[in-house]
């Protein structure tokens, strides 16, 4: 049975030091509430896996939770680079396992299907020079294709629109690699904007993201994806992405931000209380008008 | 009067796109170029984003490739895996528009690192889908401003493969658009200056290129932006002065 | 550009003798209008590919269009066996390439991704004894997995709810292997219940089955899936599946049926004119009430 | 008074399903068994169909595994490929309920052909998903009426693999339910008669079995259907007499 836990309980119970974790969500539905809670509980030696590390991993890297990053694009989307990531790499403080987008999602697909590898086409580059993509010969002809190894996170953390009382998870809009990342994991923890009582969600069958039996726990976390977005619920807080670029260029300012917005608050409600209500209202209105 | 180099580059790249093509674009200049093309001469251009968005009709410059506006105006949004494995890999993407920190004479692109990989001077974002797009789009158009640092004899890291030595592969780099001119690729896969903007000479370009540049015998001039192109540029939030 | 053709024109132009074709649709959206037209145009030596041959291939086999059947389950769903298929096999008139469901859809997935093979787990059986599923060693560990070869039909034929005027195709409900079968094909021909003018369908983005650029031609064919069903439009004509069991047990009765319902009519409208209007009305009502 | 063999079999199979399990079912007897279990003792049983339907709550006996009623009452419908690769293959299906034309002492099932494959006496439908389900469901329960033809020493074709010789594999056949009794599998993977319906002896079963049958030392009696089970059977369109 899917457990209904607070974000704190879920992280405390299921995310351990040294785990390989995947915070899913491609620009959309990024589980910031979970990411901040992992920082707050001072996990260490994590292997952070994510196609696009985005601000959430930049913050986690700055907070010192990570030893290794498995990724394919470490940019601040629409803004530039990830500054805490840059510092950690330029100072040799972070081990990297670097792939292309296609390779990384293919690794998840293999994990989700319980296969040791996934086949794809791949040309030589300095990425493959550093970490070979082995070739496998087709038994059916002269062709060779490359393969990448399965990626099986210990825990994948997902943010979604809503759950029903059984723990079935629903999401709308851009899904990126969320489903594959979840299905590849040994355990899936989900935070949602809301839990909807009754059977009403069953009519939304085309928007089922994960059935309850694939979900370890559900946590209610309104605004759990801010400053990323939840399609039709609140828009992306683009200003926050730009602000982070400024803050994160300075190690001291970064620490101060983490102290104030993560360590300095007990939970997501505390984080939200530090944001201007008008700011949140504008993001909500933008999403509703756009939808 | 200063030139609007970004605007010129976007317009020059837009002209390389043909109506009805499927174009895989990123945010920034590639997105600007594709949307100019769609408004001026290629109304049926299909804009595809590596976030899984197919046939978006953005109403504003997208702030990320997963911008809600792209999703809301799209024909469909597919899982990233499907986009790469079922659309890009089999050759259903006609053109990839790519940026990068460095390019070399074979069209190899670096978007990973300046300096060494293990002890970088500047660590960049990495491939994302760029290496996949450079490998499997039927052709790629590269956009980047021209400088010695960006056009070195040897780039620091090959993120996205260009043409192998001595051979033009079937898919791969087809054009490079900079703020000085437009390059194509010879039959043997080497980059060649095909045209310059008005007032720019081949020597101006050579000065900002780290290798001995091939220049087309019939070196052209990039035609000035048309009023329609400038209108499109302005309406898309580019600067767009004539 | 996607062409708008009649069913006759589409088959005449794009389905050739000796082609490998796939009529997509798993119990749902089976393209009977296309199947009947292929019989009517007397194509020969086809390789018929379909996970579940169903009545449509039983009729095509009876009509003599096929040399080879690539399939995984040749039953009359909910009724029993396919009698024309049985006769053809028991008389040695049909070559078989037989797979499991998983293997067959995996073959399509490889075709759709332009890969020579697809990996999956597979235990030994008499199926694999007759047609080995070669093993490939993982470069990342001691494991071996089986692979099946890509299936790339020359033409895949699809029936769907509707298209827009550009040729984008939309469908609702159970999709089975339709998308993979279409994307694996060199050419895709689609029949639809209706073409909807304007841009209204763009709001149904979660129900896009195929973008226009993957579609060679669109043909309007109301009731194009009868006696299979179109979710929410008309229900499955279960009586027709039972009747076929009786008819198809006798080669003579089968020929008479083909003469009357396929060769004896010029097109789908002619076929429909042979059915009682009440019968069609009841199927429509059942779908609308159920939906 | 004639026994309702189908009803008894469905009820006996239903009892082998535990609340909360994911059960992959076909139409006919397996569907009847799963729905009896859901109504009597396993309200949270998750019914999965190889058409891609997950967690259906059918309002009528489905006429095919793609019956619109299954779709309309489902939690979700996924592509067949996803069902097999992401749910069945990794072990997320607890139980597969399978029929077949023949079964042998290792639980191998034939649903392909009677006679030889190339010159069949009766050509059957073939595997469908049966071989996949028998391979990767955590356990399978087989339902078929008992006769010498159906329980031969050697089946004509192994469609769905049972336990290899001398070894009980981790997943695979766990029970066989016939109209005479219920079988389980020994630690070495051989089928064993575990219980018979009232009035049926081990000898009655042996007479309709093509090999020397193992019989449990504590051979049980299948308990008579309860009123709740009979109610469920009747409401599902089974015959259901007491």
mmCIF file of N, CA and C in Angstrom, chain B residues 54 75-76 78 86-87, chain C residues 24-25 28-29 157-162 167-183 188-192 204-212 214-215:
data_model
loop_
_atom_site.group_PDB
_atom_site.id
_atom_site.type_symbol
_atom_site.label_atom_id
_atom_site.label_comp_id
_atom_site.label_asym_id
_atom_site.label_seq_id
_atom_site.Cartn_x
_atom_site.Cartn_y
_atom_site.Cartn_z
ATOM 1 N N UNK B 54 6.360 19.144 -30.189
ATOM 2 C CA UNK B 54 6.309 19.014 -31.648
ATOM 3 C C UNK B 54 5.368 20.066 -32.214
ATOM 4 N N UNK B 75 1.415 21.014 -31.259
ATOM 5 C CA UNK B 75 0.564 19.950 -31.798
ATOM 6 C C UNK B 75 0.535 18.779 -30.826
ATOM 7 N N UNK B 76 1.672 18.486 -30.212
ATOM 8 C CA UNK B 76 1.759 17.383 -29.262
ATOM 9 C C UNK B 76 3.049 17.519 -28.466
ATOM 10 N N UNK B 78 5.684 14.813 -26.728
ATOM 11 C CA UNK B 78 5.971 13.386 -26.581
ATOM 12 C C UNK B 78 7.092 13.190 -25.548
ATOM 13 N N UNK B 86 12.341 7.886 -31.952
ATOM 14 C CA UNK B 86 11.379 7.644 -33.032
ATOM 15 C C UNK B 86 11.307 8.782 -34.050
ATOM 16 N N UNK B 87 11.827 9.950 -33.691
ATOM 17 C CA UNK B 87 11.793 11.062 -34.635
ATOM 18 C C UNK B 87 13.190 11.469 -35.093
ATOM 19 N N UNK C 24 -2.943 -2.114 -38.456
ATOM 20 C CA UNK C 24 -2.756 -1.896 -37.019
ATOM 21 C C UNK C 24 -4.080 -1.961 -36.271
ATOM 22 N N UNK C 25 -4.002 -1.981 -34.926
ATOM 23 C CA UNK C 25 -5.219 -1.958 -34.125
ATOM 24 C C UNK C 25 -5.401 -3.226 -33.325
ATOM 25 N N UNK C 28 -9.275 -2.909 -31.190
ATOM 26 C CA UNK C 28 -9.861 -1.587 -31.404
ATOM 27 C C UNK C 28 -9.302 -1.010 -32.701
ATOM 28 N N UNK C 29 -10.114 -0.225 -33.428
ATOM 29 C CA UNK C 29 -9.629 0.538 -34.587
ATOM 30 C C UNK C 29 -9.008 -0.340 -35.681
ATOM 31 N N UNK C 157 -1.321 0.305 -42.289
ATOM 32 C CA UNK C 157 -2.635 0.908 -42.499
ATOM 33 C C UNK C 157 -3.314 1.063 -41.149
ATOM 34 N N UNK C 158 -3.846 2.253 -40.897
ATOM 35 C CA UNK C 158 -4.373 2.624 -39.590
ATOM 36 C C UNK C 158 -5.777 3.171 -39.759
ATOM 37 N N UNK C 159 -6.652 2.836 -38.827
ATOM 38 C CA UNK C 159 -7.938 3.542 -38.777
ATOM 39 C C UNK C 159 -7.987 4.342 -37.478
ATOM 40 N N UNK C 160 -8.490 5.571 -37.562
ATOM 41 C CA UNK C 160 -8.520 6.440 -36.387
ATOM 42 C C UNK C 160 -9.808 7.260 -36.367
ATOM 43 N N UNK C 161 -9.997 7.962 -35.256
ATOM 44 C CA UNK C 161 -11.222 8.739 -35.101
ATOM 45 C C UNK C 161 -11.319 9.867 -36.127
ATOM 46 N N UNK C 162 -10.264 10.675 -36.226
ATOM 47 C CA UNK C 162 -10.374 11.841 -37.093
ATOM 48 C C UNK C 162 -9.005 12.388 -37.462
ATOM 49 N N UNK C 167 -3.726 16.676 -42.042
ATOM 50 C CA UNK C 167 -3.395 15.255 -42.020
ATOM 51 C C UNK C 167 -2.864 14.780 -40.682
ATOM 52 N N UNK C 168 -2.960 15.603 -39.653
ATOM 53 C CA UNK C 168 -2.638 15.128 -38.312
ATOM 54 C C UNK C 168 -3.748 14.182 -37.853
ATOM 55 N N UNK C 169 -3.363 13.093 -37.178
ATOM 56 C CA UNK C 169 -4.311 12.005 -36.892
ATOM 57 C C UNK C 169 -4.547 11.898 -35.385
ATOM 58 N N UNK C 170 -5.814 11.779 -35.015
ATOM 59 C CA UNK C 170 -6.192 11.713 -33.605
ATOM 60 C C UNK C 170 -6.971 10.441 -33.294
ATOM 61 N N UNK C 171 -6.701 9.878 -32.115
ATOM 62 C CA UNK C 171 -7.441 8.688 -31.684
ATOM 63 C C UNK C 171 -7.589 8.691 -30.170
ATOM 64 N N UNK C 172 -8.633 8.026 -29.712
ATOM 65 C CA UNK C 172 -8.928 7.920 -28.285
ATOM 66 C C UNK C 172 -9.017 6.439 -27.893
ATOM 67 N N UNK C 173 -8.828 6.170 -26.623
ATOM 68 C CA UNK C 173 -9.037 4.804 -26.138
ATOM 69 C C UNK C 173 -7.813 3.926 -26.313
ATOM 70 N N UNK C 174 -8.062 2.641 -26.432
ATOM 71 C CA UNK C 174 -6.989 1.646 -26.434
ATOM 72 C C UNK C 174 -6.159 1.716 -27.724
ATOM 73 N N UNK C 175 -4.857 1.916 -27.597
ATOM 74 C CA UNK C 175 -4.021 2.070 -28.786
ATOM 75 C C UNK C 175 -3.166 0.845 -29.096
ATOM 76 N N UNK C 176 -3.022 -0.056 -28.124
ATOM 77 C CA UNK C 176 -2.333 -1.305 -28.421
ATOM 78 C C UNK C 176 -0.954 -1.088 -29.005
ATOM 79 N N UNK C 177 -0.765 -1.512 -30.245
ATOM 80 C CA UNK C 177 0.531 -1.370 -30.902
ATOM 81 C C UNK C 177 0.452 -0.431 -32.096
ATOM 82 N N UNK C 178 -0.609 0.386 -32.163
ATOM 83 C CA UNK C 178 -0.859 1.183 -33.373
ATOM 84 C C UNK C 178 0.280 2.148 -33.667
ATOM 85 N N UNK C 179 0.717 2.873 -32.639
ATOM 86 C CA UNK C 179 1.728 3.897 -32.897
ATOM 87 C C UNK C 179 3.038 3.271 -33.365
ATOM 88 N N UNK C 180 3.482 2.215 -32.689
ATOM 89 C CA UNK C 180 4.737 1.565 -33.079
ATOM 90 C C UNK C 180 4.622 0.979 -34.494
ATOM 91 N N UNK C 181 3.466 0.382 -34.798
ATOM 92 C CA UNK C 181 3.299 -0.220 -36.128
ATOM 93 C C UNK C 181 3.373 0.857 -37.208
ATOM 94 N N UNK C 182 2.815 2.029 -36.913
ATOM 95 C CA UNK C 182 2.845 3.114 -37.897
ATOM 96 C C UNK C 182 4.270 3.661 -38.036
ATOM 97 N N UNK C 183 4.912 3.925 -36.901
ATOM 98 C CA UNK C 183 6.236 4.550 -36.972
ATOM 99 C C UNK C 183 7.279 3.598 -37.547
ATOM 100 N N UNK C 188 2.682 5.218 -44.212
ATOM 101 C CA UNK C 188 1.503 5.052 -43.368
ATOM 102 C C UNK C 188 0.274 5.588 -44.091
ATOM 103 N N UNK C 189 -0.725 4.729 -44.268
ATOM 104 C CA UNK C 189 -2.009 5.149 -44.832
ATOM 105 C C UNK C 189 -3.038 5.121 -43.713
ATOM 106 N N UNK C 190 -3.837 6.163 -43.623
ATOM 107 C CA UNK C 190 -4.799 6.257 -42.529
ATOM 108 C C UNK C 190 -6.198 6.439 -43.084
ATOM 109 N N UNK C 191 -7.153 5.705 -42.519
ATOM 110 C CA UNK C 191 -8.564 6.032 -42.760
ATOM 111 C C UNK C 191 -9.144 6.563 -41.465
ATOM 112 N N UNK C 192 -10.096 7.478 -41.580
ATOM 113 C CA UNK C 192 -10.671 8.120 -40.392
ATOM 114 C C UNK C 192 -12.183 8.154 -40.508
ATOM 115 N N UNK C 204 -6.597 19.022 -28.640
ATOM 116 C CA UNK C 204 -6.594 17.604 -28.248
ATOM 117 C C UNK C 204 -5.195 17.015 -28.340
ATOM 118 N N UNK C 205 -4.199 17.791 -27.977
ATOM 119 C CA UNK C 205 -2.811 17.363 -28.229
ATOM 120 C C UNK C 205 -2.458 16.058 -27.530
ATOM 121 N N UNK C 206 -3.131 15.749 -26.441
ATOM 122 C CA UNK C 206 -2.814 14.490 -25.762
ATOM 123 C C UNK C 206 -3.359 13.284 -26.519
ATOM 124 N N UNK C 207 -4.145 13.536 -27.542
ATOM 125 C CA UNK C 207 -4.711 12.438 -28.327
ATOM 126 C C UNK C 207 -4.179 12.394 -29.749
ATOM 127 N N UNK C 208 -3.131 13.170 -30.013
ATOM 128 C CA UNK C 208 -2.497 13.063 -31.330
ATOM 129 C C UNK C 208 -1.908 11.663 -31.455
ATOM 130 N N UNK C 209 -2.312 10.959 -32.501
ATOM 131 C CA UNK C 209 -1.748 9.630 -32.732
ATOM 132 C C UNK C 209 -0.511 9.737 -33.619
ATOM 133 N N UNK C 210 -0.611 10.513 -34.700
ATOM 134 C CA UNK C 210 0.513 10.667 -35.631
ATOM 135 C C UNK C 210 0.512 12.083 -36.182
ATOM 136 N N UNK C 211 1.683 12.705 -36.263
ATOM 137 C CA UNK C 211 1.754 14.012 -36.928
ATOM 138 C C UNK C 211 1.679 13.830 -38.441
ATOM 139 N N UNK C 212 1.164 14.840 -39.113
ATOM 140 C CA UNK C 212 0.917 14.740 -40.564
ATOM 141 C C UNK C 212 2.164 14.318 -41.328
ATOM 142 N N UNK C 214 4.243 12.154 -40.816
ATOM 143 C CA UNK C 214 4.452 10.702 -40.838
ATOM 144 C C UNK C 214 3.334 9.982 -41.583
ATOM 145 N N UNK C 215 2.435 10.740 -42.193
ATOM 146 C CA UNK C 215 1.242 10.151 -42.813
ATOM 147 C C UNK C 215 1.266 10.416 -44.318
#
